[in-house]
């Protein structure tokens, strides 16, 4: 598990990504296949559409240490904070004090100095880390994390990032999203390269909206280089595990009444059910408001009937994953917690073999 040192730079000698550095600027034939195990020059974009060996996580235009098993749940060891296209090695820890670690750490510092010398300005990226499995982090997000000087986010999400020289991890508690957003914007305006991390997709009940909310009140920051990088949101990862329950029209509802009144949640639930949408529920049930999910199930039974299929997808793509599909008649509140995304089918959603799917057509 990563040791976090919020607000402080991480020590040198921590896991450092070791890619396959070869000559800078070496040409790579457009359209040439990227062979496993073949080192490719840093910073050389591999032609879009070029064949890429399947099963190899590839950062934008750059090789990733291939054939290296990525431990589930291990922090993401990222490359040096350099240009896009730098190799990103996943799960390749380097022993402290080993000559390899020492040379890697010093090369990181050299590259960091080179970047600063080039007069780079600050930026802010809001990035999604996907539902849990590192294999589901996009290459675009990996490459951006490798360039960052600062990572900002909720404690468990920041814990997924492996510390390295030149990177400061700023982990904060839940429910301080606006403070976090302003802190990130402030650092970017001071020239830092800041990534705000969310789980799943940053635009789905997560930090992207908080950052824009903070921007609304601060015109001075409007010219900052700000980007949002998508991730795989929990409902899509869960749907893929179950089969295709979201194969027709659907909606997503956050069941938390933290930022909206509960009567509005009930109204949206009922109207979505009456419109025969399939539905995905985020934040379904927390210890502080268990009765609300009981009420959710009552509304659903009333609007959809007892035979409607409901899938509880817990900790999708992590070692704790559990996917359970039952009818509304058999659903109980304790089947959901805050690590669960709940998917309710529409009136045509059905089982096929061990899968659940919603037909593409509606009558
Ligand atoms: N931005 C995130 C959602 C944040 S809200 C995304 O796009 O996925 C937090 C809620 O997301 C949790 O309460 C749970 O409902 C859901 N969630 C996040 N990760 C999950 C996972 N791996 N498995 C199941 N549900 C998950």
CSV table of C-alpha atoms and ligand atoms in Angstrom, one decimal:
chain,number,residue,atom,x,y,z
A,1,UNK,CA,0.0,0.0,0.0
A,2,UNK,CA,1.2,3.4,-0.8
A,3,UNK,CA,2.4,5.6,2.1
A,4,UNK,CA,0.9,9.0,1.6
A,5,UNK,CA,2.5,12.2,2.7
A,6,UNK,CA,-0.1,14.8,1.8
A,7,UNK,CA,1.3,18.2,1.1
A,8,UNK,CA,4.9,17.0,1.1
A,9,UNK,CA,7.2,15.9,-1.7
A,10,UNK,CA,7.8,12.2,-1.9
A,11,UNK,CA,11.3,10.9,-1.1
A,12,UNK,CA,13.6,9.8,-3.9
A,13,UNK,CA,14.1,6.1,-4.5
A,14,UNK,CA,10.4,5.2,-4.4
A,15,UNK,CA,9.1,3.0,-7.3
A,16,UNK,CA,10.2,4.6,-10.5
A,17,UNK,CA,9.0,3.6,-13.9
A,18,UNK,CA,11.7,2.1,-16.0
A,19,UNK,CA,10.8,2.1,-19.6
A,20,UNK,CA,12.9,1.3,-22.6
A,21,UNK,CA,14.8,4.5,-23.2
A,22,UNK,CA,16.5,4.6,-26.6
A,23,UNK,CA,17.6,7.5,-28.7
A,24,UNK,CA,15.4,10.5,-28.5
A,25,UNK,CA,13.9,11.4,-31.8
A,26,UNK,CA,14.6,8.1,-33.5
A,27,UNK,CA,12.2,7.5,-36.4
A,28,UNK,CA,9.5,4.9,-36.2
A,29,UNK,CA,7.9,3.9,-39.5
A,30,UNK,CA,4.3,4.9,-39.7
A,31,UNK,CA,2.1,2.0,-39.8
A,32,UNK,CA,4.8,-0.3,-38.5
A,33,UNK,CA,3.6,-2.8,-35.9
A,34,UNK,CA,4.7,-2.2,-32.4
A,35,UNK,CA,6.4,-5.5,-31.5
A,36,UNK,CA,6.5,-6.7,-28.0
A,37,UNK,CA,9.6,-6.1,-26.1
A,38,UNK,CA,11.1,-3.8,-28.7
A,39,UNK,CA,12.3,-0.6,-27.3
A,40,UNK,CA,10.9,2.5,-29.0
A,41,UNK,CA,12.3,6.0,-28.9
A,42,UNK,CA,10.9,8.3,-26.3
A,43,UNK,CA,8.5,10.9,-27.4
A,44,UNK,CA,8.1,9.4,-30.9
A,45,UNK,CA,4.4,9.2,-31.6
A,46,UNK,CA,3.4,5.9,-33.0
A,47,UNK,CA,1.1,6.5,-35.9
A,48,UNK,CA,-2.6,6.5,-34.9
A,49,UNK,CA,-4.1,3.4,-36.3
A,50,UNK,CA,-0.9,1.5,-36.2
A,51,UNK,CA,-1.3,-2.1,-35.0
A,52,UNK,CA,-0.5,-2.4,-31.3
A,53,UNK,CA,0.1,-5.8,-29.7
A,54,UNK,CA,-3.0,-6.7,-27.9
A,55,UNK,CA,-2.9,-7.1,-24.2
A,56,UNK,CA,-0.1,-4.5,-23.8
A,57,UNK,CA,-1.1,-1.3,-22.1
A,58,UNK,CA,0.4,1.4,-24.4
A,59,UNK,CA,0.8,5.0,-23.3
A,60,UNK,CA,0.3,7.6,-26.0
A,61,UNK,CA,2.8,6.8,-28.6
A,62,UNK,CA,5.1,5.0,-26.2
A,63,UNK,CA,5.9,1.6,-25.0
A,64,UNK,CA,5.0,0.4,-21.6
A,65,UNK,CA,7.1,-2.2,-19.9
A,66,UNK,CA,5.7,-5.3,-21.5
A,67,UNK,CA,5.2,-8.7,-20.2
A,68,UNK,CA,5.4,-7.4,-16.7
A,69,UNK,CA,2.5,-8.6,-14.6
A,70,UNK,CA,0.6,-5.8,-13.1
A,71,UNK,CA,-0.4,-6.6,-9.6
A,72,UNK,CA,-4.1,-5.8,-8.9
A,73,UNK,CA,-4.5,-3.1,-6.4
A,74,UNK,CA,-0.9,-2.1,-6.6
A,75,UNK,CA,-0.2,1.7,-6.9
A,76,UNK,CA,0.3,2.9,-10.4
A,77,UNK,CA,4.1,3.4,-10.8
A,78,UNK,CA,4.4,6.2,-13.3
A,79,UNK,CA,7.2,7.4,-15.5
A,80,UNK,CA,9.3,10.5,-15.0
A,81,UNK,CA,7.6,13.8,-15.1
A,82,UNK,CA,8.5,14.4,-18.7
A,83,UNK,CA,6.9,14.9,-22.1
A,84,UNK,CA,3.9,13.1,-23.4
A,85,UNK,CA,5.0,9.9,-24.9
A,86,UNK,CA,7.3,9.0,-22.1
A,87,UNK,CA,7.3,5.3,-21.2
A,88,UNK,CA,5.0,4.4,-18.4
A,89,UNK,CA,5.9,1.2,-16.5
A,90,UNK,CA,3.1,-0.4,-14.6
A,91,UNK,CA,3.8,-2.1,-11.4
A,92,UNK,CA,7.6,-2.2,-11.8
A,93,UNK,CA,8.9,-1.4,-8.4
A,94,UNK,CA,12.6,-0.8,-8.1
A,95,UNK,CA,14.4,-1.8,-4.9
A,96,UNK,CA,15.4,1.1,-2.7
A,97,UNK,CA,19.1,1.7,-2.8
A,98,UNK,CA,19.8,-0.5,-5.8
A,99,UNK,CA,22.1,0.9,-8.5
A,100,UNK,CA,19.1,0.7,-10.9
A,101,UNK,CA,17.0,2.8,-8.6
A,102,UNK,CA,19.7,5.4,-8.1
A,103,UNK,CA,20.3,5.8,-11.8
A,104,UNK,CA,16.6,5.9,-12.5
A,105,UNK,CA,16.0,8.6,-9.8
A,106,UNK,CA,18.8,10.8,-11.0
A,107,UNK,CA,17.6,10.5,-14.6
A,108,UNK,CA,14.1,11.6,-13.4
A,109,UNK,CA,15.7,14.7,-11.8
A,110,UNK,CA,17.6,15.5,-14.9
A,111,UNK,CA,14.6,15.2,-17.1
A,112,UNK,CA,12.5,17.3,-14.6
A,113,UNK,CA,15.1,20.0,-14.8
A,114,UNK,CA,15.1,19.9,-18.6
A,115,UNK,CA,11.4,20.4,-18.6
A,116,UNK,CA,11.5,23.3,-16.2
A,117,UNK,CA,14.3,24.8,-18.3
A,118,UNK,CA,12.0,24.6,-21.3
A,119,UNK,CA,9.7,27.1,-19.6
A,120,UNK,CA,6.7,25.0,-19.3
A,121,UNK,CA,3.6,26.6,-17.9
A,122,UNK,CA,1.2,25.1,-15.5
A,123,UNK,CA,-1.9,23.1,-16.3
A,124,UNK,CA,-4.7,21.3,-14.7
A,125,UNK,CA,-6.1,18.0,-15.9
A,126,UNK,CA,-9.1,16.3,-14.3
A,127,UNK,CA,-8.7,12.6,-15.0
A,128,UNK,CA,-10.6,9.4,-14.4
A,129,UNK,CA,-8.8,6.4,-13.0
A,130,UNK,CA,-11.5,3.9,-14.1
A,131,UNK,CA,-13.4,1.6,-11.8
A,132,UNK,CA,-10.4,-0.1,-10.1
A,133,UNK,CA,-8.3,-2.3,-12.4
A,134,UNK,CA,-5.2,-0.4,-13.7
A,135,UNK,CA,-5.7,-2.1,-17.0
A,136,UNK,CA,-8.8,0.1,-17.4
A,137,UNK,CA,-6.9,3.4,-17.1
A,138,UNK,CA,-6.7,5.0,-20.5
A,139,UNK,CA,-3.2,5.5,-22.0
A,140,UNK,CA,-4.0,9.2,-22.2
A,141,UNK,CA,-4.5,9.4,-18.5
A,142,UNK,CA,-1.4,7.3,-17.8
A,143,UNK,CA,0.8,9.6,-20.0
A,144,UNK,CA,-0.6,12.7,-18.2
A,145,UNK,CA,0.0,11.3,-14.8
A,146,UNK,CA,3.6,10.7,-15.8
A,147,UNK,CA,4.0,14.4,-16.6
A,148,UNK,CA,2.4,15.7,-13.4
A,149,UNK,CA,4.1,17.5,-10.5
A,150,UNK,CA,1.0,17.3,-8.2
A,151,UNK,CA,-1.8,14.8,-7.8
A,152,UNK,CA,-4.9,16.0,-6.0
A,153,UNK,CA,-7.9,13.9,-4.9
A,154,UNK,CA,-9.9,11.9,-2.4
A,155,UNK,CA,-7.6,9.7,-0.2
A,156,UNK,CA,-8.4,6.2,-1.7
A,157,UNK,CA,-8.0,7.6,-5.3
A,158,UNK,CA,-4.7,9.3,-4.6
A,159,UNK,CA,-3.5,6.1,-2.9
A,160,UNK,CA,-3.7,4.4,-6.3
A,161,UNK,CA,-0.8,6.6,-7.5
A,162,UNK,CA,2.7,5.4,-6.7
A,163,UNK,CA,4.9,8.1,-5.2
A,164,UNK,CA,8.0,9.1,-7.2
A,165,UNK,CA,10.6,11.8,-7.2
A,166,UNK,CA,9.2,15.2,-8.2
A,167,UNK,CA,5.6,14.3,-7.5
A,168,UNK,CA,3.6,15.6,-4.6
A,169,UNK,CA,0.5,13.8,-3.5
A,170,UNK,CA,-2.3,15.9,-2.0
A,171,UNK,CA,-4.8,13.5,-0.5
A,172,UNK,CA,-7.9,14.9,1.1
A,173,UNK,CA,-11.0,13.6,2.8
A,174,UNK,CA,-14.5,13.3,1.2
A,175,UNK,CA,-16.8,16.3,1.0
A,176,UNK,CA,-14.1,18.9,0.5
A,177,UNK,CA,-14.4,19.0,-3.3
A,178,UNK,CA,-14.5,22.8,-3.6
A,179,UNK,CA,-11.4,23.3,-1.5
A,180,UNK,CA,-9.7,20.6,-3.5
A,181,UNK,CA,-10.7,22.2,-6.8
A,182,UNK,CA,-9.5,25.7,-5.7
A,183,UNK,CA,-6.2,24.2,-4.4
A,184,UNK,CA,-5.6,22.5,-7.7
A,185,UNK,CA,-6.4,25.6,-9.7
A,186,UNK,CA,-4.2,27.7,-7.5
A,187,UNK,CA,-1.3,25.3,-8.0
A,188,UNK,CA,-1.8,25.2,-11.8
A,189,UNK,CA,-1.8,29.0,-11.9
A,190,UNK,CA,1.5,29.0,-10.1
A,191,UNK,CA,3.0,26.8,-12.9
A,192,UNK,CA,2.5,23.3,-11.5
A,193,UNK,CA,1.3,20.4,-13.6
A,194,UNK,CA,-1.7,19.2,-11.6
A,195,UNK,CA,-3.9,16.2,-12.1
A,196,UNK,CA,-7.1,16.0,-10.1
A,197,UNK,CA,-8.0,12.3,-9.9
A,198,UNK,CA,-11.5,10.8,-9.7
A,199,UNK,CA,-12.5,7.2,-9.8
A,200,UNK,CA,-14.3,6.1,-12.9
A,201,UNK,CA,-15.0,9.1,-15.1
A,202,UNK,CA,-14.3,12.5,-13.7
A,203,UNK,CA,-17.5,14.0,-15.2
A,204,UNK,CA,-19.8,11.4,-13.5
A,205,UNK,CA,-20.7,12.6,-9.9
A,206,UNK,CA,-17.0,13.6,-9.5
A,207,UNK,CA,-14.4,16.3,-9.6
A,208,UNK,CA,-14.8,17.8,-13.1
A,209,UNK,CA,-18.0,19.7,-12.2
A,210,UNK,CA,-16.4,20.9,-8.9
A,211,UNK,CA,-13.5,22.4,-10.8
A,212,UNK,CA,-15.8,24.3,-13.2
A,213,UNK,CA,-17.8,25.4,-10.3
A,214,UNK,CA,-14.7,26.9,-8.7
A,215,UNK,CA,-13.8,28.5,-12.1
A,216,UNK,CA,-17.2,30.3,-12.2
A,217,UNK,CA,-16.2,32.5,-9.4
A,218,UNK,CA,-12.6,33.2,-10.6
A,219,UNK,CA,-12.3,34.8,-14.0
A,220,UNK,CA,-8.5,35.1,-13.5
A,221,UNK,CA,-8.3,31.4,-13.9
A,222,UNK,CA,-10.3,31.2,-17.1
A,223,UNK,CA,-7.3,31.2,-19.4
A,224,UNK,CA,-5.6,28.4,-17.6
A,225,UNK,CA,-4.8,25.2,-19.6
A,226,UNK,CA,-7.6,22.9,-18.3
A,227,UNK,CA,-8.5,19.6,-19.7
A,228,UNK,CA,-10.8,16.8,-18.6
A,229,UNK,CA,-9.8,13.2,-19.5
A,230,UNK,CA,-12.5,10.6,-19.5
A,231,UNK,CA,-12.4,7.3,-17.7
A,232,UNK,CA,-14.5,4.2,-17.6
A,233,UNK,CA,-17.4,4.9,-15.3
A,234,UNK,CA,-18.6,2.3,-12.8
A,235,UNK,CA,-22.0,1.7,-14.5
A,236,UNK,CA,-20.3,0.8,-17.8
A,237,UNK,CA,-17.8,-1.5,-16.2
A,238,UNK,CA,-20.6,-3.1,-14.2
A,239,UNK,CA,-22.9,-3.4,-17.3
A,240,UNK,CA,-20.1,-5.1,-19.2
A,241,UNK,CA,-19.6,-7.7,-16.4
A,242,UNK,CA,-23.3,-8.4,-16.3
A,243,UNK,CA,-23.8,-8.6,-20.1
A,244,UNK,CA,-25.6,-5.6,-21.6
A,245,UNK,CA,-28.3,-4.3,-19.2
A,246,UNK,CA,-27.8,-0.8,-20.6
A,247,UNK,CA,-28.2,-1.8,-24.2
A,248,UNK,CA,-31.2,0.5,-24.7
A,249,UNK,CA,-32.1,4.0,-23.3
A,250,UNK,CA,-31.0,4.4,-19.8
A,251,UNK,CA,-30.2,7.1,-17.2
A,252,UNK,CA,-27.9,7.4,-14.2
A,253,UNK,CA,-29.0,8.7,-10.8
A,254,UNK,CA,-26.9,9.6,-7.8
A,255,UNK,CA,-29.0,8.4,-4.8
A,256,UNK,CA,-27.1,10.5,-2.3
A,257,UNK,CA,-29.0,13.4,-1.0
A,258,UNK,CA,-25.8,15.2,0.0
A,259,UNK,CA,-26.2,17.8,-2.8
A,260,UNK,CA,-29.9,17.6,-3.6
A,261,UNK,CA,-33.1,17.2,-1.6
A,262,UNK,CA,-34.3,13.6,-1.2
A,263,UNK,CA,-37.8,14.4,-2.6
A,264,UNK,CA,-36.1,15.2,-5.9
A,265,UNK,CA,-34.3,11.9,-5.9
A,266,UNK,CA,-37.7,10.1,-5.4
A,267,UNK,CA,-39.3,12.1,-8.2
A,268,UNK,CA,-36.6,11.3,-10.7
A,269,UNK,CA,-36.7,7.6,-9.7
A,270,UNK,CA,-40.4,7.4,-10.3
A,271,UNK,CA,-40.4,9.3,-13.6
A,272,UNK,CA,-37.4,7.3,-15.0
A,273,UNK,CA,-39.2,4.1,-14.0
A,274,UNK,CA,-42.4,5.3,-15.6
A,275,UNK,CA,-40.6,6.2,-18.8
A,276,UNK,CA,-39.2,2.7,-18.8
A,277,UNK,CA,-35.6,3.7,-18.7
A,278,UNK,CA,-33.0,1.2,-17.5
A,279,UNK,CA,-31.3,2.9,-14.5
A,280,UNK,CA,-27.9,2.9,-12.9
A,281,UNK,CA,-27.7,4.1,-9.3
A,282,UNK,CA,-24.5,5.6,-7.9
A,283,UNK,CA,-23.9,6.1,-4.1
A,284,UNK,CA,-26.9,3.8,-3.4
A,285,UNK,CA,-26.6,3.2,0.3
A,286,UNK,CA,-24.4,4.7,3.0
A,287,UNK,CA,-24.3,3.8,6.7
A,288,UNK,CA,-25.7,7.3,7.5
A,289,UNK,CA,-28.8,6.9,5.3
A,290,UNK,CA,-29.7,3.2,5.0
A,291,UNK,CA,-33.4,3.9,5.0
A,292,UNK,CA,-33.2,5.7,1.7
A,293,UNK,CA,-32.3,2.7,-0.3
A,294,UNK,CA,-35.2,0.8,1.4
A,295,UNK,CA,-37.4,3.5,0.1
A,296,UNK,CA,-35.8,3.3,-3.4
A,297,UNK,CA,-36.7,-0.4,-3.6
A,298,UNK,CA,-40.3,0.3,-2.5
A,299,UNK,CA,-40.7,2.9,-5.3
A,300,UNK,CA,-39.1,0.6,-7.9
A,301,UNK,CA,-41.4,-2.3,-6.9
A,302,UNK,CA,-44.4,0.0,-7.1
A,303,UNK,CA,-43.4,1.4,-10.5
A,304,UNK,CA,-41.8,-1.6,-12.2
A,305,UNK,CA,-43.4,-4.7,-10.5
A,306,UNK,CA,-41.7,-7.5,-8.6
A,307,UNK,CA,-40.2,-9.3,-11.7
A,308,UNK,CA,-37.9,-6.5,-12.9
A,309,UNK,CA,-34.3,-7.5,-12.9
A,310,UNK,CA,-31.9,-5.6,-10.6
A,311,UNK,CA,-28.1,-6.1,-10.6
A,312,UNK,CA,-25.9,-5.3,-7.7
A,313,UNK,CA,-22.3,-4.8,-8.9
A,314,UNK,CA,-19.9,-4.4,-6.1
A,315,UNK,CA,-16.2,-3.3,-6.4
A,316,UNK,CA,-16.2,-4.0,-10.1
A,317,UNK,CA,-12.8,-4.9,-11.6
A,318,UNK,CA,-11.2,-5.2,-8.1
A,319,UNK,CA,-10.3,-8.4,-6.2
A,320,UNK,CA,-13.5,-7.8,-4.1
A,321,UNK,CA,-15.8,-7.8,-7.2
A,322,UNK,CA,-19.2,-9.4,-6.7
A,323,UNK,CA,-22.1,-9.2,-9.3
A,324,UNK,CA,-25.5,-10.4,-8.2
A,325,UNK,CA,-28.7,-10.2,-10.3
A,326,UNK,CA,-32.1,-10.9,-8.7
A,327,UNK,CA,-35.7,-9.8,-9.2
A,328,UNK,CA,-37.0,-6.7,-7.4
A,329,UNK,CA,-39.1,-9.1,-5.3
A,330,UNK,CA,-35.9,-10.7,-4.0
A,331,UNK,CA,-33.8,-7.5,-3.6
A,332,UNK,CA,-32.9,-6.5,-0.1
A,333,UNK,CA,-31.3,-3.2,1.0
A,334,UNK,CA,-28.2,-4.9,2.4
A,335,UNK,CA,-27.3,-6.0,-1.1
A,336,UNK,CA,-26.0,-2.5,-1.8
A,337,UNK,CA,-23.3,-0.4,-0.1
A,338,UNK,CA,-21.1,2.6,-1.2
A,339,UNK,CA,-18.9,0.3,-3.3
A,340,UNK,CA,-21.9,-0.9,-5.3
A,341,UNK,CA,-23.4,0.4,-8.4
A,342,UNK,CA,-27.0,-0.8,-8.9
A,343,UNK,CA,-28.5,-1.4,-12.4
A,344,UNK,CA,-32.2,-1.8,-12.8
A,345,UNK,CA,-33.4,-3.1,-16.2
A,346,UNK,CA,-36.2,-1.8,-18.3
A,347,UNK,CA,-39.4,-3.9,-18.9
A,348,UNK,CA,-37.7,-5.9,-21.6
A,349,UNK,CA,-34.5,-6.7,-19.8
A,350,UNK,CA,-34.0,-10.4,-19.5
A,351,UNK,CA,-31.6,-13.2,-18.7
A,352,UNK,CA,-29.8,-15.2,-21.4
A,353,UNK,CA,-27.6,-17.9,-20.0
A,354,UNK,CA,-25.5,-16.4,-17.2
A,355,UNK,CA,-25.9,-12.9,-18.7
A,356,UNK,CA,-28.5,-10.1,-18.4
A,357,UNK,CA,-29.3,-8.0,-21.4
A,358,UNK,CA,-31.7,-5.3,-22.6
A,359,UNK,CA,-32.8,-5.6,-26.3
A,360,UNK,CA,-31.9,-2.7,-28.6
A,361,UNK,CA,-35.5,-2.4,-29.7
A,362,UNK,CA,-38.5,-1.1,-27.7
A,363,UNK,CA,-42.1,-1.8,-28.9
B,1,LIG,N1,-16.8,9.1,-10.9
B,1,LIG,C1,-17.2,7.8,-10.5
B,1,LIG,C2,-18.4,7.8,-9.6
B,1,LIG,C3,-18.1,8.4,-8.2
B,1,LIG,S1,-19.5,8.3,-7.1
B,1,LIG,C4,-17.4,6.9,-11.7
B,1,LIG,O1,-17.5,7.4,-12.8
B,1,LIG,O2,-17.6,5.7,-11.6
B,1,LIG,C5,-19.1,6.9,-6.2
B,1,LIG,C6,-20.0,5.7,-6.5
B,1,LIG,O3,-19.6,5.1,-7.7
B,1,LIG,C7,-19.9,4.6,-5.5
B,1,LIG,O4,-20.8,4.8,-4.4
B,1,LIG,C8,-20.5,3.4,-6.4
B,1,LIG,O5,-21.9,3.5,-6.5
B,1,LIG,C9,-19.8,3.7,-7.7
B,1,LIG,N2,-18.6,3.0,-8.0
B,1,LIG,C10,-17.4,3.5,-8.1
B,1,LIG,N3,-16.5,2.6,-8.4
B,1,LIG,C11,-17.1,1.4,-8.4
B,1,LIG,C12,-16.8,0.1,-8.6
B,1,LIG,N4,-15.5,-0.3,-8.9
B,1,LIG,N5,-17.7,-0.9,-8.5
B,1,LIG,C13,-19.0,-0.6,-8.2
B,1,LIG,N6,-19.4,0.7,-8.0
B,1,LIG,C14,-18.5,1.7,-8.1
